[in-house]
Coordinates of C-alpha atoms in Angstrom, one line a residue:
X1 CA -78.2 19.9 27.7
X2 CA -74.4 18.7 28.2
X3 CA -73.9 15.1 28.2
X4 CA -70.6 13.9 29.1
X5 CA -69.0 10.2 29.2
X6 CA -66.5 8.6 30.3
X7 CA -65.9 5.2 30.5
X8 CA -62.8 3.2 32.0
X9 CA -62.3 -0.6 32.4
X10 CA -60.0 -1.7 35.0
X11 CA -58.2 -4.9 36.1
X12 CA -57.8 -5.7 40.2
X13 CA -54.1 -5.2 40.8
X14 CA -54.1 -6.1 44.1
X15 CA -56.5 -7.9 46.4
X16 CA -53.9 -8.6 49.6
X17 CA -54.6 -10.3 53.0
X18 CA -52.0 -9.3 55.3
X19 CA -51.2 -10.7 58.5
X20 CA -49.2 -8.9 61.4
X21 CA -46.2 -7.1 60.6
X22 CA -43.4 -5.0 62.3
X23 CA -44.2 -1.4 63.4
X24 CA -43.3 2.0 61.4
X25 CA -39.9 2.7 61.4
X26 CA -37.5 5.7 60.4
X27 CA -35.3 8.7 61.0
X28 CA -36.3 12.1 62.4
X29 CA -33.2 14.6 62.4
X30 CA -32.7 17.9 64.8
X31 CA -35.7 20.4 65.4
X32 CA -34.8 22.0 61.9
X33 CA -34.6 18.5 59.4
X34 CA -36.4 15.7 59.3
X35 CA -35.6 12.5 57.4
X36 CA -37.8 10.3 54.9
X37 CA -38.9 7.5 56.9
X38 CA -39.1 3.6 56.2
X39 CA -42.2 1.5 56.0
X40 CA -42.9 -1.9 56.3
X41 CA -45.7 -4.1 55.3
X42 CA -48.5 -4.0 57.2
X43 CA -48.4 -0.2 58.6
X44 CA -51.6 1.7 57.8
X45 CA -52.9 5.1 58.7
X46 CA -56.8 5.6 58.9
X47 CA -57.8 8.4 57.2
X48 CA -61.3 10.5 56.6
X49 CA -61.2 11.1 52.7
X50 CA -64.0 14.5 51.5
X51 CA -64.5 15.2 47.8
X52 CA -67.3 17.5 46.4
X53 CA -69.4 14.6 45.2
X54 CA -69.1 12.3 47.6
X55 CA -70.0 11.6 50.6
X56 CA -67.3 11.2 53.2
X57 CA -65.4 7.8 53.1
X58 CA -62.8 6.5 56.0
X59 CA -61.0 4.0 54.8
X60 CA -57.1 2.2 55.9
X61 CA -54.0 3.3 53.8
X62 CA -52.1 0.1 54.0
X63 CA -48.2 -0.8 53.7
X64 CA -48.9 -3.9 50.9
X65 CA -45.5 -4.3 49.6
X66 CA -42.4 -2.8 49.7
X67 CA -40.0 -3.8 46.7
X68 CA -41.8 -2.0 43.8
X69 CA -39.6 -0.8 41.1
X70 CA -36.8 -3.3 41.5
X71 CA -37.2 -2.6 45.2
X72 CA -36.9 1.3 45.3
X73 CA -40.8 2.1 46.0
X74 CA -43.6 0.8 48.3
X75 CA -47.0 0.3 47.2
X76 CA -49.8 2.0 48.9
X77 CA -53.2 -0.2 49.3
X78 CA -56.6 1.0 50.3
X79 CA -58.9 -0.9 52.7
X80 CA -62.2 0.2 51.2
X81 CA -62.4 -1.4 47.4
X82 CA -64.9 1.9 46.6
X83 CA -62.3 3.5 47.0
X84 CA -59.8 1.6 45.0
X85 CA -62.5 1.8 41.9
X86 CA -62.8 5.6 42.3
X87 CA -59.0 6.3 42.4
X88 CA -59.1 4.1 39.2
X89 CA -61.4 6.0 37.4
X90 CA -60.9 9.8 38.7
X91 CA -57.7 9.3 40.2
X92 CA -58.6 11.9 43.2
X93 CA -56.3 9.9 45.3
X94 CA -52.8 10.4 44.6
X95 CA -51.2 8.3 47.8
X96 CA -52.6 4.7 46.1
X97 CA -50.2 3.0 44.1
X98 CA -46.2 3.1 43.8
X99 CA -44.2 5.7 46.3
X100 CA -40.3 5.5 46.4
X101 CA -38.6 5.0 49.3
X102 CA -36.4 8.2 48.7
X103 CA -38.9 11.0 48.7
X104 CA -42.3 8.6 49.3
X105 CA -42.9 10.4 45.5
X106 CA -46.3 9.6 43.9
X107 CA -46.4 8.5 40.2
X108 CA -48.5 10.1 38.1
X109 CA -48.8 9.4 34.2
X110 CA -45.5 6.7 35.1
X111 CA -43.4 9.7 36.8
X112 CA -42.3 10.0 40.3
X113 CA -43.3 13.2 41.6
X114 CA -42.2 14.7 44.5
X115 CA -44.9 15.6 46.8
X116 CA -42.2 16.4 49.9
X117 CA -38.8 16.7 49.2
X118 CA -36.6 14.8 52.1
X119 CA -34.9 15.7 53.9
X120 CA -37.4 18.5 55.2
X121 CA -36.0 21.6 56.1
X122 CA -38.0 24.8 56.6
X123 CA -37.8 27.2 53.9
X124 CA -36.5 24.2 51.1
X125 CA -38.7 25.0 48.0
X126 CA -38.9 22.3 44.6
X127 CA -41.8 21.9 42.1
X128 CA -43.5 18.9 40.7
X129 CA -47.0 17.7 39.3
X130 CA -49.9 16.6 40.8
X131 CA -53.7 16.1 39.6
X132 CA -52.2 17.1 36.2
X133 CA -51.5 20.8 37.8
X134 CA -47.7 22.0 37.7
X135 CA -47.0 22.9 41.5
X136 CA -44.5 25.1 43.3
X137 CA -43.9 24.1 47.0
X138 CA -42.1 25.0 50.0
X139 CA -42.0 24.2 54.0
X140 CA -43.3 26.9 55.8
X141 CA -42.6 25.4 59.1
X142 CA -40.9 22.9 61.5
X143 CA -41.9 21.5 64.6
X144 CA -40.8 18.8 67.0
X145 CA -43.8 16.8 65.5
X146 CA -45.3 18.4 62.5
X147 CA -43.9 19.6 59.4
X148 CA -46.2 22.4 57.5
X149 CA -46.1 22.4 53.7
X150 CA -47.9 24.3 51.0
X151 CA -47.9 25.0 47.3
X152 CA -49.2 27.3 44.7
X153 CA -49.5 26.9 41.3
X154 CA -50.4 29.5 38.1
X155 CA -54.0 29.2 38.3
X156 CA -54.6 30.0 41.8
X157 CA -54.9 26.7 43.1
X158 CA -53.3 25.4 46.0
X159 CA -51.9 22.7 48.3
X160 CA -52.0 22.5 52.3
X161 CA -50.3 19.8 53.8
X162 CA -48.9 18.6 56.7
X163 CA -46.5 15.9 57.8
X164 CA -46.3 14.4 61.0
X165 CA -43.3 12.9 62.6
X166 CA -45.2 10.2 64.7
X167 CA -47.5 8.8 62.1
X168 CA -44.5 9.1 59.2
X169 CA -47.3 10.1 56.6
X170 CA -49.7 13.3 56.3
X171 CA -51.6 14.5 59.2
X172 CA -53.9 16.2 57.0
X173 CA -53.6 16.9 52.9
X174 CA -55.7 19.2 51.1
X175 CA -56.6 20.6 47.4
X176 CA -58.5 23.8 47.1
X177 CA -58.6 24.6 43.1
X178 CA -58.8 28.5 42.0
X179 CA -62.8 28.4 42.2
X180 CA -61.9 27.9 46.3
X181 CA -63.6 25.2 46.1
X182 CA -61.8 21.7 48.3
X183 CA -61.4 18.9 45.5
X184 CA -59.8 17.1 48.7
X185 CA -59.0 16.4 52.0
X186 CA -57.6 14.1 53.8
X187 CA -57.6 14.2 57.8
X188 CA -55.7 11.6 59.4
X189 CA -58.2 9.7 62.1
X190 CA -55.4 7.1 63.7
X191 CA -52.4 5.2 62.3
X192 CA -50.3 1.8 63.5
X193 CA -48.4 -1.6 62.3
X194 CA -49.5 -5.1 61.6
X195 CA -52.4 -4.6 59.5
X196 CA -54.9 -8.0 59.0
X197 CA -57.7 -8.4 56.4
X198 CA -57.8 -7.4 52.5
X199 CA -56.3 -4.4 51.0
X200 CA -56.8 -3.4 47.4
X201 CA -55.6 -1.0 44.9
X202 CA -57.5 -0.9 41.4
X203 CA -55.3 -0.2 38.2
X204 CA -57.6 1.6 35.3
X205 CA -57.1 2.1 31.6
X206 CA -59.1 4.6 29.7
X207 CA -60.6 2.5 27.0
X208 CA -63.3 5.2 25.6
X209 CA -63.6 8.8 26.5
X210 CA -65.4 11.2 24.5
X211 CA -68.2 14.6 25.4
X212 CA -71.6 14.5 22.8
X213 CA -73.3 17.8 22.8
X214 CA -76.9 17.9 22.4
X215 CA -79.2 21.1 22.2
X216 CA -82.8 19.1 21.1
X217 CA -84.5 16.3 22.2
X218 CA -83.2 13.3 24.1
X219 CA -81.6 10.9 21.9
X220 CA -80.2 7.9 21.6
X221 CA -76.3 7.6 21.4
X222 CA -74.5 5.0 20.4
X223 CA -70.7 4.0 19.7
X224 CA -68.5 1.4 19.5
X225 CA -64.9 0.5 19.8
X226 CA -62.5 -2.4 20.8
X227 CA -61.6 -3.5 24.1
X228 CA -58.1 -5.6 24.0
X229 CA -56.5 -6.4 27.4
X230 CA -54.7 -4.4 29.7
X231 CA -51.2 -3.6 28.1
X232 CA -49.4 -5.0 31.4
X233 CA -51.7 -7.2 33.8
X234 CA -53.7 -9.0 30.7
X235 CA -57.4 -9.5 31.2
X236 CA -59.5 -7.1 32.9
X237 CA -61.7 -7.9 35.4
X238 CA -64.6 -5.6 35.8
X239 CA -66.1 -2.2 33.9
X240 CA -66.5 0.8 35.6
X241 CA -68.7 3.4 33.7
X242 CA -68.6 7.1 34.9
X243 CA -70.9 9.7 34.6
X244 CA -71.1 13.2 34.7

C-alpha cells in the first residue's frame, strides 16, 4: 500500500469585489500577425475547466488588477474560490496569478514564461516551461479570428492551444501528458467587460511534503515540523491538506 502526502498552507491573496469596468481592448495586425492585446480590470472570460480527478468546474477568469510588477503584468483572478485553493495546492491552472503585459507570460517558480510569443505570426517557434515540463512551441496557423498553437516536449507530451482574436485570451487550452492522457482543458464558454462580485486568487507555500511507504498493516504516522508565516504576505489564513 502507497501512502502519499502532501500538505500545503496558504494565505488568501486576493478576495476582490469589482464593479463595472471598461471593455477589452487591443491590437490585431494583418491576416498574417496579430498583436498582444491590453486588458483592463474587470474583463473576464468564462471558461469550462476538466482534470482527470475532478469533476468539471466553470468558473470566471477575471481582469483583478493591472499594475503587477511595477506595473508591467496583470493579475489573473478566478471567480470560483475552489478553484483558487486547487491552483494553490496542485497548481493545474497556470492562467491564475501574474501575466505581463508584453507576452501575457505565466510565472511559474517566479519566472515569466512565455506561453505565446507576440506578436503571433504563423510558423514563429520559442520554447519555455510550463507544469514543470520544458516545451518547444510554434503557430501552426493564422486566421482572421483564431490563432492555432501547439507544443511538444521530450517526453511525448504535448500542448494544443488556440487563441482567439475576439475574446483576446484562449478559445480552448489543452495538456495531454505522454500516457495520452488530458491533465487539462480549458474550453472557453463566453467572455466580456465590467465584471461585479468577488474574485479570488489563493497564493500557497509548501510547508510539509514527504511519500511514507508501507508494505504491513495500517499504521499510525506521525510528524512534526514548524509552520512560520508566509515569507511575503505574513500570516496564513487557512490549511489545505491534499491527498493522494
Amino acid at each position: 500500500m502507497r501512502r502519499a502526502l502532501s500538505l500545503a498552507v496558504t494565505t488568501l491573496l486576493l478576495a476582490t469585489a469589482l464593479s463595472g469596468c471598461s471593455g477589452i481592448s487591443g491590437i490585431v495586425g494583418g491576416s498574417d500577425s496579430v498583436e498582444v492585446p491590453t486588458w483592463e480590470v474587470g474583463d473576464w472570460w468564462l471558461y469550462t475547466f476538466s482534470t482527470p480527478d475532478y469533476t468539471d468546474d466553470t468558473a470566471r477568469l477575471v481582469v483583478a488588477s493591472v499594475s503587477e510588477e511595477g506595473g508591467t503584468a496583470n493579475m489573473l483572478a478566478i471567480s470560483s474560490l475552489t478553484e483558487a485553493r486547487r491552483h494553490a495546492v496542485l497548481n493545474h491552472n497556470p492562467f491564475l496569478g501574474r501575466m505581463t503585459h508584453d507576452d501575457l507570460a505565466a510565472f511559474e517558480n517566479g519566472e515569466a514564461q512565455t506561453v505565446m510569443d507576440f506578436p503571433l505570426e504563423e510558423g514563429d517557434t520559442w520554447g519555455f516551461t510550463l507544469f514543470s515540463v520544458e516545451w518547444s512551441a510554434d503557430v501552426r496557423g493564422v486566421s482572421s479570428n483564431y490563432i492555432t498553437m501547439g507544443a511538444s516536449s521530450a517526453d511525448g507530451s504535448k500542448l494544443d492551444y488556440v487563441y482567439d482574436t475576439d475574446a483576446q485570451f484562449f478559445s480552448s487550452f489543452i495538456w495531454t501528458d505522454a500516457s495520452d492522457v488530458e491533465q487539462l482543458r480549458m474550453m472557453l464558454a463566453d467572455s466580456g467587460d465590467g465584471h461585479t462580485g468577488d474574485v479570488y486568487f489563493v497564493r500557497g507555500g509548501d510547508l510539509y511534503s514527504d511519500i511514507w511507504e508501507d508494505t504491513g498493516p495500517d499504521v499510525e504516522i506521525r510528524d512534526t515540523f514548524f509552520v512560520s508565516d508566509h515569507p511575503s504576505d505574513g500570516e496564513w489564513d487557512e490549511m489545505i491538506y491534499f491527498l493522494d
